Short mmCIF file of C-alpha atoms in Angstrom, two decimals:
data_model
loop_
_atom_site.label_atom_id
_atom_site.label_comp_id
_atom_site.label_asym_id
_atom_site.label_seq_id
_atom_site.Cartn_x
_atom_site.Cartn_y
_atom_site.Cartn_z
CA MET A 12 -13.73 16.88 -44.09
CA GLN A 13 -12.83 15.33 -47.15
CA LEU A 14 -10.63 12.23 -47.15
CA ASN A 15 -8.62 12.63 -50.54
CA GLU A 16 -4.96 12.76 -50.50
CA ARG A 17 -3.55 16.15 -49.78
CA GLY A 18 -1.88 18.54 -52.00
CA ALA A 19 1.50 19.81 -52.06
CA GLY A 20 0.57 22.98 -50.78
CA ASP A 21 -1.20 21.74 -48.04
CA SER A 22 2.53 19.19 -47.48
CA LEU A 23 4.09 22.71 -46.92
CA ARG A 24 1.45 24.69 -45.24
CA ALA A 25 1.47 21.73 -42.94
CA GLY A 26 5.20 21.23 -42.91
CA LEU A 27 5.91 25.31 -42.16
CA MET A 28 3.71 25.54 -39.34
CA ALA A 29 5.36 22.59 -37.63
CA ALA A 30 8.73 23.75 -38.34
CA THR A 31 7.02 27.10 -36.55
CA CYS A 32 5.83 25.32 -33.84
CA ALA A 33 8.88 23.66 -32.75
CA LEU A 34 10.67 27.68 -33.32
CA LEU A 35 8.62 28.66 -30.84
CA ALA A 36 8.81 25.87 -28.65
CA PRO A 37 11.80 26.19 -24.92
CA VAL A 38 13.91 23.46 -25.29
CA VAL A 39 14.03 22.67 -21.27
CA LYS A 40 10.18 23.28 -20.31
CA ALA A 41 9.60 23.04 -16.23
CA GLN A 42 6.52 21.12 -16.63
CA ALA A 43 4.60 19.55 -19.25
CA PRO A 44 3.20 22.03 -21.86
CA SER A 45 -0.50 22.88 -21.82
CA GLU A 46 -2.55 24.92 -23.97
CA ASP A 47 -4.26 26.53 -21.18
CA PRO A 48 -2.68 29.11 -19.14
CA THR A 49 -3.47 27.22 -15.68
CA GLN A 50 -2.66 23.95 -14.95
CA ILE A 51 -3.76 21.99 -12.11
CA ASP A 52 -1.62 19.00 -10.90
CA THR A 53 -3.27 17.15 -7.73
CA GLY A 54 -2.16 13.75 -5.94
CA LEU A 55 -3.27 11.91 -3.21
CA LEU A 56 -0.85 9.37 -1.62
CA TYR A 57 -1.09 6.93 0.65
CA TYR A 58 1.69 4.91 2.16
CA GLN A 59 2.29 1.81 4.30
CA GLU A 60 4.98 0.05 6.09
CA ASP A 61 4.77 -3.30 7.17
CA GLY A 62 4.92 -4.79 10.94
CA GLY A 63 3.16 -1.58 12.51
CA ARG A 64 5.56 0.96 10.80
CA VAL A 65 4.62 4.09 9.41
CA ARG A 66 1.74 4.90 7.38
CA SER A 67 1.35 7.98 5.96
CA LEU A 68 -1.55 9.95 3.55
CA ASP A 69 -0.05 12.80 1.46
CA ALA A 70 -1.88 15.33 -0.62
CA ILE A 71 -0.14 17.70 -3.22
CA VAL A 72 -2.00 20.29 -5.19
CA LYS A 73 0.57 21.93 -7.64
CA LEU A 74 -0.56 25.05 -9.74
CA ASN A 75 1.57 26.52 -12.50
CA ARG A 76 0.21 29.43 -14.44
CA ASP A 77 1.15 30.66 -17.41
CA LEU A 78 1.17 34.72 -17.75
CA GLY A 79 2.61 34.79 -20.95
CA ASP A 80 6.14 35.36 -22.78
CA GLU A 81 7.94 32.42 -21.07
CA HIS A 82 6.50 34.63 -17.23
CA VAL A 83 5.72 30.98 -15.41
CA LEU A 84 4.41 31.85 -11.52
CA GLY A 85 4.19 28.08 -9.79
CA ALA A 86 2.43 27.29 -6.24
CA GLN A 87 2.58 24.07 -4.34
CA LEU A 88 1.00 22.95 -0.80
CA SER A 89 1.08 19.50 0.49
CA VAL A 90 -0.05 17.82 3.93
CA ASP A 91 0.97 15.13 4.97
CA SER A 92 -0.29 12.58 8.20
CA LEU A 93 1.56 10.37 9.42
CA THR A 94 1.31 8.13 12.53
CA GLY A 95 2.85 4.20 13.31
CA GLY A 96 6.11 3.17 14.34
CA SER A 97 9.58 4.22 14.12
CA PRO A 98 12.43 2.26 15.06
CA ASN A 99 14.18 3.86 18.23
CA GLY A 100 17.51 2.62 17.38
CA ALA A 101 18.00 0.24 19.92
CA VAL A 102 18.45 -3.07 19.07
CA ALA A 103 15.78 -5.94 20.35
CA GLN A 104 16.69 -8.66 23.48
CA LYS A 105 15.48 -12.25 24.57
CA THR A 106 14.10 -10.22 27.17
CA ALA A 107 10.81 -7.05 27.27
CA GLN A 108 12.25 -4.16 27.20
CA THR A 109 11.07 -0.41 28.58
CA PHE A 110 11.16 2.79 27.27
CA ALA A 111 9.89 6.25 26.98
CA THR A 112 8.31 8.35 25.16
CA PRO A 113 10.06 11.32 23.36
CA SER A 114 7.87 13.29 26.31
CA GLY A 115 8.86 10.96 28.85
CA ASP A 116 10.88 11.94 32.03
CA SER A 117 11.39 8.46 33.24
CA LEU A 118 10.86 4.82 33.28
CA THR A 119 8.46 4.34 35.72
CA ARG A 120 4.68 4.11 34.63
CA THR A 121 3.49 6.91 36.78
CA GLY A 122 -0.42 5.89 36.30
CA ARG A 123 -1.23 9.21 35.97
CA GLY A 124 -3.52 9.78 33.60
CA GLU A 125 -5.04 7.60 30.57
CA HIS A 126 -1.69 8.84 28.15
CA SER A 127 1.93 6.12 29.68
CA GLN A 128 5.02 7.87 28.64
CA VAL A 129 6.48 4.69 28.71
CA TYR A 130 6.00 1.60 26.45
CA SER A 131 7.15 -1.76 26.23
CA ILE A 132 8.78 -4.24 23.37
CA ALA A 133 8.03 -7.77 23.41
CA ALA A 134 11.28 -10.39 23.52
CA GLY A 135 12.61 -10.49 20.12
CA LYS A 136 11.01 -7.26 19.14
CA GLN A 137 12.44 -3.98 17.43
CA PRO A 138 12.13 -1.49 19.46
CA LEU A 139 9.26 0.78 18.06
CA ASP A 140 8.16 4.07 19.16
CA THR A 141 4.17 3.83 18.29
CA SER A 142 3.73 7.60 19.90
CA PHE A 143 5.24 8.86 16.36
CA HIS A 144 2.93 10.70 14.62
CA ASP A 145 2.64 14.17 13.38
CA LEU A 146 1.37 16.55 10.81
CA ARG A 147 2.99 18.60 7.92
CA ILE A 148 2.21 21.69 5.84
CA ALA A 149 4.05 23.05 3.29
CA GLY A 150 3.57 25.53 0.99
CA ASP A 151 6.35 26.38 -2.28
CA LEU A 152 6.52 29.01 -4.66
CA SER A 153 8.24 29.54 -7.92
CA TRP A 154 8.51 32.00 -10.63
CA ALA A 155 10.74 31.68 -14.02
CA GLN A 156 11.14 34.40 -16.94
CA PRO A 157 13.36 35.05 -19.51
CA LEU A 158 16.47 37.57 -18.76
CA GLY A 159 17.46 38.36 -21.88
CA ILE A 160 18.06 36.39 -24.99
CA GLY A 161 19.11 33.20 -24.26
CA ASN A 162 18.85 33.37 -20.27
CA LYS A 163 16.17 32.50 -18.27
CA LEU A 164 15.99 33.11 -14.12
CA ALA A 165 13.56 30.97 -11.81
CA VAL A 166 13.05 31.63 -8.69
CA GLY A 167 11.45 29.44 -5.37
CA ALA A 168 10.71 30.09 -1.60
CA HIS A 169 9.41 27.37 0.55
CA PHE A 170 7.82 26.86 4.07
CA SER A 171 6.94 23.47 6.02
CA LYS A 172 5.63 22.80 9.33
CA GLU A 173 5.49 20.30 11.20
CA TYR A 174 4.67 19.57 15.07
CA ASP A 175 8.56 19.68 15.99
CA PHE A 176 9.93 20.89 12.94
CA ILE A 177 9.90 24.29 11.13
CA SER A 178 11.33 24.77 7.26
CA ALA A 179 12.02 27.91 5.39
CA SER A 180 14.26 28.18 2.17
CA ALA A 181 14.70 29.84 -1.09
CA ASN A 182 16.34 28.63 -4.48
CA GLY A 183 17.10 30.37 -7.14
CA MET A 184 18.78 29.27 -10.55
CA PHE A 185 20.07 30.63 -14.01
CA SER A 186 20.29 28.99 -17.34
CA HIS A 187 21.43 29.95 -21.00
CA ASP A 188 21.02 28.37 -23.69
CA PHE A 189 23.67 27.74 -26.45
CA ASN A 190 23.99 25.72 -29.86
CA SER A 191 20.12 27.01 -31.15
CA LYS A 192 18.84 25.60 -28.13
CA ASN A 193 20.27 22.53 -28.07
CA THR A 194 22.11 23.21 -24.69
CA THR A 195 21.29 24.69 -21.92
CA LEU A 196 23.55 25.90 -18.92
CA GLY A 197 22.38 26.23 -16.12
CA LEU A 198 23.94 27.54 -12.41
CA GLY A 199 21.74 27.68 -8.81
CA ALA A 200 22.36 28.04 -5.14
CA SER A 201 19.47 27.62 -2.31
CA ALA A 202 19.89 28.67 1.74
CA GLU A 203 17.63 26.76 3.98
CA PHE A 204 16.63 27.47 7.87
CA ASP A 205 15.33 25.01 10.25
CA GLN A 206 14.29 24.64 13.70
CA VAL A 207 14.11 21.56 15.50
CA LYS A 208 11.51 21.70 18.62
CA ALA A 209 11.86 18.25 19.89
CA VAL A 210 8.73 16.98 21.70
CA GLY A 211 10.24 16.55 25.21
CA GLY A 212 13.03 19.10 24.58
CA ALA A 213 16.75 17.93 22.73
CA PRO A 214 18.64 15.33 24.57
CA VAL A 215 21.99 15.78 25.21
CA ALA A 216 23.95 14.46 22.46
CA GLY A 217 25.65 10.93 23.46
CA SER A 218 24.27 11.16 27.44
CA SER A 219 22.96 8.65 29.02
CA TYR A 220 19.30 7.35 28.01
CA THR A 221 17.85 7.11 31.74
CA LEU A 222 19.67 10.57 33.08
CA PHE A 223 16.58 12.39 30.48
CA ARG A 224 19.24 15.22 30.23
CA LYS A 225 17.96 17.76 27.65
CA GLN A 226 19.16 20.69 26.35
CA GLU A 227 17.40 24.36 26.73
CA GLY A 228 15.88 25.91 23.39
CA SER A 229 14.87 25.10 20.57
CA GLU A 230 17.66 23.85 17.78
CA SER A 231 18.47 25.30 14.95
CA LYS A 232 20.00 23.88 11.35
CA ARG A 233 21.24 25.58 8.35
CA VAL A 234 21.70 24.12 4.56
CA TYR A 235 23.37 25.55 1.66
CA GLY A 236 23.61 24.42 -1.98
CA ALA A 237 24.84 25.18 -5.38
CA GLN A 238 24.03 23.46 -8.12
CA LEU A 239 25.67 23.16 -12.48
CA GLY A 240 23.48 21.67 -14.76
CA VAL A 241 23.21 20.63 -18.27
CA THR A 242 20.77 19.93 -20.43
CA GLN A 243 21.96 18.22 -24.13
CA VAL A 244 19.43 18.12 -26.75
CA ILE A 245 21.58 14.30 -28.45
CA ALA A 246 18.97 13.97 -31.02
CA ARG A 247 15.56 14.41 -32.58
CA ASN A 248 14.38 12.09 -30.02
CA TRP A 249 17.06 12.33 -26.63
CA ILE A 250 17.58 14.76 -24.36
CA THR A 251 20.21 14.13 -21.49
CA GLN A 252 20.46 15.82 -18.39
CA LEU A 253 23.38 16.40 -16.40
CA ASN A 254 23.86 17.96 -12.87
CA LEU A 255 26.18 18.14 -10.11
CA SER A 256 25.04 19.15 -6.85
CA VAL A 257 26.91 20.31 -3.40
CA ASP A 258 25.06 21.07 0.28
CA ARG A 259 26.36 21.50 3.52
CA SER A 260 24.32 21.61 6.58
CA THR A 261 25.14 23.32 9.82
CA GLY A 262 24.03 22.80 13.30
CA TYR A 263 22.08 20.48 15.09
CA LEU A 264 21.82 17.24 12.77
CA ASN A 265 21.00 14.93 15.34
CA ASP A 266 17.40 12.98 15.22
CA PRO A 267 16.41 13.67 19.16
CA TYR A 268 14.79 10.59 19.16
CA LYS A 269 17.26 8.38 18.40
CA ILE A 270 19.00 6.25 20.49
CA LEU A 271 21.75 3.15 20.68
CA SER A 272 21.76 -0.10 23.00
CA LEU A 273 25.63 -0.67 25.36
CA VAL A 274 25.50 -4.63 25.44
CA ASN A 275 27.48 -6.80 27.51
CA ALA A 276 30.20 -9.41 26.26
CA THR A 277 27.22 -12.01 25.80
CA GLY A 278 24.79 -9.66 23.75
CA VAL A 279 22.74 -8.02 26.72
CA THR A 280 21.56 -4.78 27.12
CA THR A 281 22.88 -3.05 29.96
CA GLY A 282 22.01 0.59 28.75
CA TYR A 283 21.14 3.08 26.29
CA PHE A 284 22.15 6.03 25.08
CA PHE A 285 21.42 8.60 22.94
CA GLU A 286 22.73 9.44 19.38
CA SER A 287 25.26 12.07 18.76
CA ARG A 288 25.91 13.25 15.15
CA PRO A 289 28.95 15.35 13.84
CA ASP A 290 27.82 19.34 13.04
CA THR A 291 28.65 19.21 10.00
CA HIS A 292 27.27 17.14 6.42
CA THR A 293 28.41 18.25 2.85
CA ARG A 294 27.19 15.89 0.70
CA LYS A 295 27.90 16.06 -3.28
CA SER A 296 26.31 13.87 -6.20
CA ALA A 297 26.21 13.57 -9.63
CA TYR A 298 22.87 12.68 -11.25
CA LEU A 299 22.56 11.85 -14.79
CA GLY A 300 18.68 11.78 -16.63
CA ASN A 301 17.93 10.82 -19.51
CA LYS A 302 14.62 10.55 -22.00
CA LEU A 303 14.48 8.89 -24.98
CA ALA A 304 11.63 8.50 -27.22
CA LEU A 305 10.95 5.09 -28.77
CA GLY A 306 8.35 5.80 -31.19
CA SER A 307 5.18 6.31 -28.94
CA SER A 308 6.64 5.09 -25.73
CA VAL A 309 9.30 7.28 -24.03
CA LEU A 310 11.83 6.00 -21.59
CA ASP A 311 13.03 7.79 -18.73
CA LEU A 312 16.64 6.23 -17.58
CA SER A 313 18.44 8.26 -14.43
CA TYR A 314 21.32 7.42 -12.33
CA ARG A 315 22.69 9.44 -9.37
CA PHE A 316 26.01 8.65 -7.16
CA GLY A 317 26.14 10.35 -3.84
CA THR A 318 28.85 10.71 -1.50
CA ASP A 319 29.49 12.92 1.63
CA ASP A 320 31.66 13.34 4.18
CA TRP A 321 30.03 11.26 6.95
CA GLY A 322 31.19 8.00 4.72
CA ILE A 323 28.26 7.40 3.14
CA ASP A 324 28.66 6.97 -0.66
CA SER A 325 24.92 5.71 -2.81
CA HIS A 326 24.02 4.76 -5.54
CA THR A 327 20.36 5.49 -7.57
CA LEU A 328 18.98 3.87 -10.59
CA GLU A 329 16.24 4.49 -11.99
CA ALA A 330 13.77 3.47 -14.93
CA LYS A 331 10.39 4.29 -16.32
CA TYR A 332 8.77 3.43 -19.40
CA ARG A 333 5.94 5.00 -20.54
CA LEU A 334 4.10 2.70 -23.07
CA ARG A 335 1.16 3.95 -25.05
CA ILE A 336 -1.54 1.27 -24.65
CA GLY A 337 -4.29 3.52 -27.22
CA GLY A 338 -5.13 7.16 -27.82
CA SER A 339 -3.00 8.91 -25.15
CA ALA A 340 -3.74 5.96 -22.16
CA TYR A 341 -0.44 4.69 -20.82
CA ILE A 342 1.08 2.03 -18.79
CA GLU A 343 4.66 2.80 -16.90
CA PRO A 344 6.43 -0.01 -15.22
CA GLN A 345 9.14 1.80 -13.16
CA LEU A 346 11.91 0.35 -11.74
CA ARG A 347 14.72 2.01 -8.88
CA TRP A 348 17.48 0.14 -7.51
CA TYR A 349 19.26 2.30 -4.55
CA ARG A 350 22.45 1.15 -2.19
CA GLN A 351 24.36 2.95 0.11
CA SER A 352 27.21 2.12 2.26
CA ALA A 353 27.04 2.99 6.49
CA ALA A 354 28.49 6.43 7.67
CA ASP A 355 31.65 5.72 9.87
CA PHE A 356 29.96 6.49 13.12
CA TYR A 357 26.82 4.22 12.33
CA ARG A 358 26.57 1.51 14.98
CA LEU A 359 24.04 -1.33 14.91
CA PHE A 360 25.00 -1.33 19.22
CA LEU A 361 27.37 -0.29 21.15
CA THR A 362 29.71 -2.73 22.71
CA ALA A 363 31.88 -0.06 25.77
CA ALA A 364 31.43 2.64 27.01
CA PRO A 365 30.42 5.65 24.04
CA THR A 366 33.15 7.56 22.91
CA GLY A 367 32.16 10.07 19.25
CA PHE A 368 30.52 10.36 17.13
CA MET A 369 27.53 6.88 17.23
CA SER A 370 24.47 6.53 15.68
CA ALA A 371 22.14 3.34 15.07
CA ASP A 372 19.51 4.84 12.71
CA PRO A 373 18.70 2.35 9.85
CA ARG A 374 18.79 4.92 7.66
CA LEU A 375 22.18 5.85 7.88
CA ALA A 376 23.22 1.61 7.87
CA ALA A 377 24.51 0.06 4.54
CA PHE A 378 21.43 -1.29 2.51
CA THR A 379 19.76 -1.66 -0.34
CA ALA A 380 16.49 -0.25 -1.46
CA LYS A 381 14.64 -1.57 -4.71
CA THR A 382 10.93 0.24 -6.24
CA VAL A 383 8.63 -1.88 -8.02
CA GLY A 384 5.85 0.12 -9.55
CA LEU A 385 3.34 0.47 -11.96
CA LYS A 386 1.46 3.32 -13.07
CA LEU A 387 -1.62 3.46 -15.63
CA GLY A 388 -2.76 6.87 -16.78
CA LEU A 389 -6.01 7.71 -18.72
CA PRO A 390 -6.90 10.79 -20.79
CA LEU A 391 -10.60 12.71 -19.95
CA ALA A 392 -12.27 15.62 -21.74
CA ASN A 393 -11.17 18.70 -22.14
CA GLY A 394 -7.20 17.72 -21.88
CA GLN A 395 -7.79 16.71 -18.08
CA GLU A 396 -5.79 13.47 -16.91
CA VAL A 397 -5.96 10.60 -14.23
CA SER A 398 -3.45 8.33 -13.42
CA VAL A 399 -3.06 5.71 -10.96
CA ARG A 400 0.39 4.15 -9.12
CA LEU A 401 1.27 1.24 -7.43
CA GLU A 402 4.62 0.80 -5.87
CA GLY A 403 6.58 -1.70 -3.39
CA TYR A 404 9.30 -0.39 -1.62
CA GLN A 405 12.21 -2.76 0.26
CA GLN A 406 14.78 -1.60 2.22
CA ASP A 407 17.43 -4.77 2.78
CA PRO A 408 20.18 -4.03 5.29
CA LYS A 409 23.28 -5.15 5.09
CA VAL A 410 24.41 -6.54 8.76
CA ARG A 411 20.95 -7.97 10.32
CA SER A 412 22.44 -9.80 13.03
CA SER A 413 24.96 -10.43 15.69
CA ALA A 414 27.01 -13.84 16.32
CA LEU A 415 26.90 -12.59 20.63
CA ALA A 416 25.19 -15.53 22.17
CA GLY A 417 22.60 -12.44 23.85
CA LEU A 418 21.67 -11.43 19.98
CA SER A 419 21.34 -14.81 18.30
CA GLY A 420 18.91 -15.15 16.01
CA LEU A 421 17.42 -11.92 16.41
CA ASP A 422 16.64 -9.67 13.56
CA LEU A 423 18.70 -6.87 15.00
CA ASN A 424 17.83 -4.53 11.71
CA PRO A 425 14.33 -6.14 10.02
CA ARG A 426 13.90 -6.04 6.63
CA LEU A 427 11.49 -2.61 6.04
CA ARG A 428 8.59 -3.20 3.21
CA ALA A 429 5.97 -0.70 2.10
CA VAL A 430 3.14 -0.78 -0.26
CA VAL A 431 2.47 3.38 -1.95
CA LEU A 432 -0.56 4.12 -3.59
CA GLN A 433 -1.18 7.45 -6.01
CA LEU A 434 -3.83 8.73 -7.15
CA ASP A 435 -3.33 11.72 -9.61
CA TRP A 436 -5.41 14.26 -10.87
CA ARG A 437 -4.21 16.57 -13.91
CA PHE A 438 -6.34 19.52 -15.15
CA GLY A 439 -6.51 22.96 -16.80
CA PHE A 440 -7.98 25.85 -17.47
CA MET B 840 34.87 7.59 -3.51
CA LYS B 841 36.44 11.25 -3.15
CA ILE B 842 38.24 10.17 -6.57
CA VAL B 843 35.46 8.88 -8.27
CA PHE B 844 33.15 11.51 -7.46
CA ARG B 845 36.50 13.70 -8.83
CA GLY B 846 36.93 12.26 -12.07
CA LEU B 847 32.76 12.26 -12.83
CA ALA B 848 33.04 15.85 -12.12
CA ILE B 849 36.36 16.48 -13.83
CA ALA B 850 34.40 14.72 -17.18
CA ALA B 851 31.63 16.58 -16.75
CA ILE B 852 33.61 19.98 -16.72
CA ALA B 853 34.93 18.60 -19.84
CA GLY B 854 32.00 17.83 -21.12
CA THR B 855 29.86 21.05 -20.69
CA VAL B 856 32.63 22.72 -22.02
CA ALA B 857 32.46 20.91 -25.56
CA MET B 858 28.99 21.25 -25.93
CA CYS B 859 29.21 24.77 -25.00
CA THR B 860 31.83 25.58 -27.59
CA GLY B 861 29.52 24.13 -30.26
CA CYS B 862 29.86 20.57 -30.65
CA SER B 863 27.49 21.18 -33.67
CA THR B 864 27.19 17.44 -34.87
CA ILE B 865 25.05 16.94 -31.43
CA GLY B 866 20.93 18.11 -31.46
CA VAL B 867 18.67 18.92 -33.66
CA LYS B 868 17.72 21.57 -35.76
CA PRO B 869 14.42 23.95 -34.87
CA TRP B 870 12.08 21.83 -36.90
CA GLU B 871 13.01 18.59 -36.13
CA ARG B 872 11.74 19.01 -32.07
CA ASP B 873 8.53 18.02 -32.51
CA ILE B 874 9.32 14.67 -30.77
CA LEU B 875 10.89 16.73 -27.74
CA ALA B 876 7.63 19.21 -27.44
CA ARG B 877 5.69 16.13 -26.27
CA PRO B 878 4.68 16.39 -22.84
CA GLU B 879 5.71 13.31 -21.81
CA MET B 880 9.62 14.06 -23.13
CA ALA B 881 9.50 17.06 -20.82
CA LEU B 882 11.96 16.48 -18.39
CA ASP B 883 10.03 16.90 -15.33
CA ALA B 884 6.96 15.40 -16.89
CA SER B 885 5.51 13.62 -13.59
CA PRO B 886 5.85 16.93 -11.10
CA VAL B 887 3.70 15.18 -8.41
CA ASP B 888 5.08 11.72 -8.85
CA ASN B 889 8.52 12.84 -8.66
CA ALA B 890 7.50 15.45 -5.57
CA PHE B 891 6.08 12.24 -3.45
CA ASP B 892 8.71 10.44 -4.48
CA GLU B 893 11.70 12.83 -3.62
CA HIS B 894 9.79 13.21 0.17
CA MET B 895 9.08 9.56 0.37
CA TYR B 896 13.10 8.83 -0.57
CA PHE B 897 14.48 11.50 1.37
CA SER B 898 12.63 10.26 4.83
CA LYS B 899 13.79 6.87 4.29
CA GLU B 900 16.92 7.44 3.09
CA SER B 901 20.46 8.81 2.94
CA ALA B 902 21.10 10.57 -0.31
CA SER B 903 18.68 12.95 -1.83
CA GLY B 904 18.34 15.22 -4.75
CA GLY B 905 19.86 15.60 -7.73
CA ARG B 906 17.46 16.20 -10.32
CA GLY B 907 17.10 20.06 -9.05
CA PHE B 908 16.17 21.90 -5.35
CA GLY B 909 13.77 20.14 -3.20
CA GLY B 910 13.37 17.17 -1.15
CA GLY B 911 14.41 18.84 2.02
CA GLY B 912 12.43 20.70 4.31
CA CYS B 913 11.29 17.68 6.42
CA GLY B 914 11.79 16.83 9.63
CA CYS B 915 11.56 13.19 9.23
CA ASN B 916 15.54 12.74 8.79
#
């Protein structure tokens, strides 16, 4: 190769080639583009919470096959294995407490066999059900194709199975390009059908824990959603996306394994009750995402506002900054901040006989969460890429204590900390 | 907060109408898409990261989704 200065003809040719490539490039890419028609993304994730809580190992294999003329077939298979302790909703006490596992039907140790259906929680400790374990297998299929000039249709289907939960869903999105492909307007809808098969049977909502009253059969849930999205090219180095989403769930929305403590005037637990949630839940969200190239680096900045008819409002801010460190290698610091208010019916514990809806699920409490992460991406030969991501996640509940004498000094809704290690490998053929 | 959401919805719809009716000052010419065509500028440049994140936050927080469809289909919440 000669290193002499290029002539005017070469410059013109190069410019025309760049313009041609640019004209052929679609405005919004569902996936990162590749010269290979088949793109495989694989990922392995290890998630570990502190204090003997949930530990999870997840694997994903994602395939995208470009069949030409913007017809793209996608498939994804994921497997999650979970073990560890999950909060059962009861509050800590200054004395030991005894609970039954979901398959248990008594708080008395039967002593039959090696698998006890009763577990004890030491004084001062958050009640965790350590019998929690599950294996989830999920499959997704997607198809995208042009539909007339400037239009695109994307459809998808999902199926997943756990020990106590089955889910099937379908979605579709129609989009149209405007303004020389600088604006894309999309409208989509989704439908999800779930079946809950609670271990030991679903408890009667709001009933006393010690009665072990169960509902007959399995419980079902349906979720219908709609989304309006706009993608806009703002400048040569800036693309933005705005999505408005709404979804409505109906059916069995309780967590069958969550209970609440009933405490007396001094804070001593006198009983436990199964939670009871409304059988409808409508959520709305507005998501604003941005991709901004700054030289060879890329800033990904997003904000999401969420609100629902359970009284939970949430704000999510996320920033990722991909910084090239030589060739195509990069490091990517990641920051995420999340805050939610509590559900109207969230109770840390009960102080009177229960009436109406109630739940002590920590995920319905008011809290702030922060994620700090760092990703390192390294290109390999033949367009392959490996990356490793390390993250720390911390959830700080707003209310963690009580002034009642029997509960003073106890951490009633402890902080959650988790570490995440992820390995990815991308290749094409 | 319903008022906030309503305000956001109105602003989004107004913005959409403004963009769709040909706000020619926003956007780029076809031959100016070189930076936007870079793989890392794709809106879903890291699909596996997003899938893991959606799943993790779905199981730990009340809000989920927003980017697109997905994140549900789990008995973890």
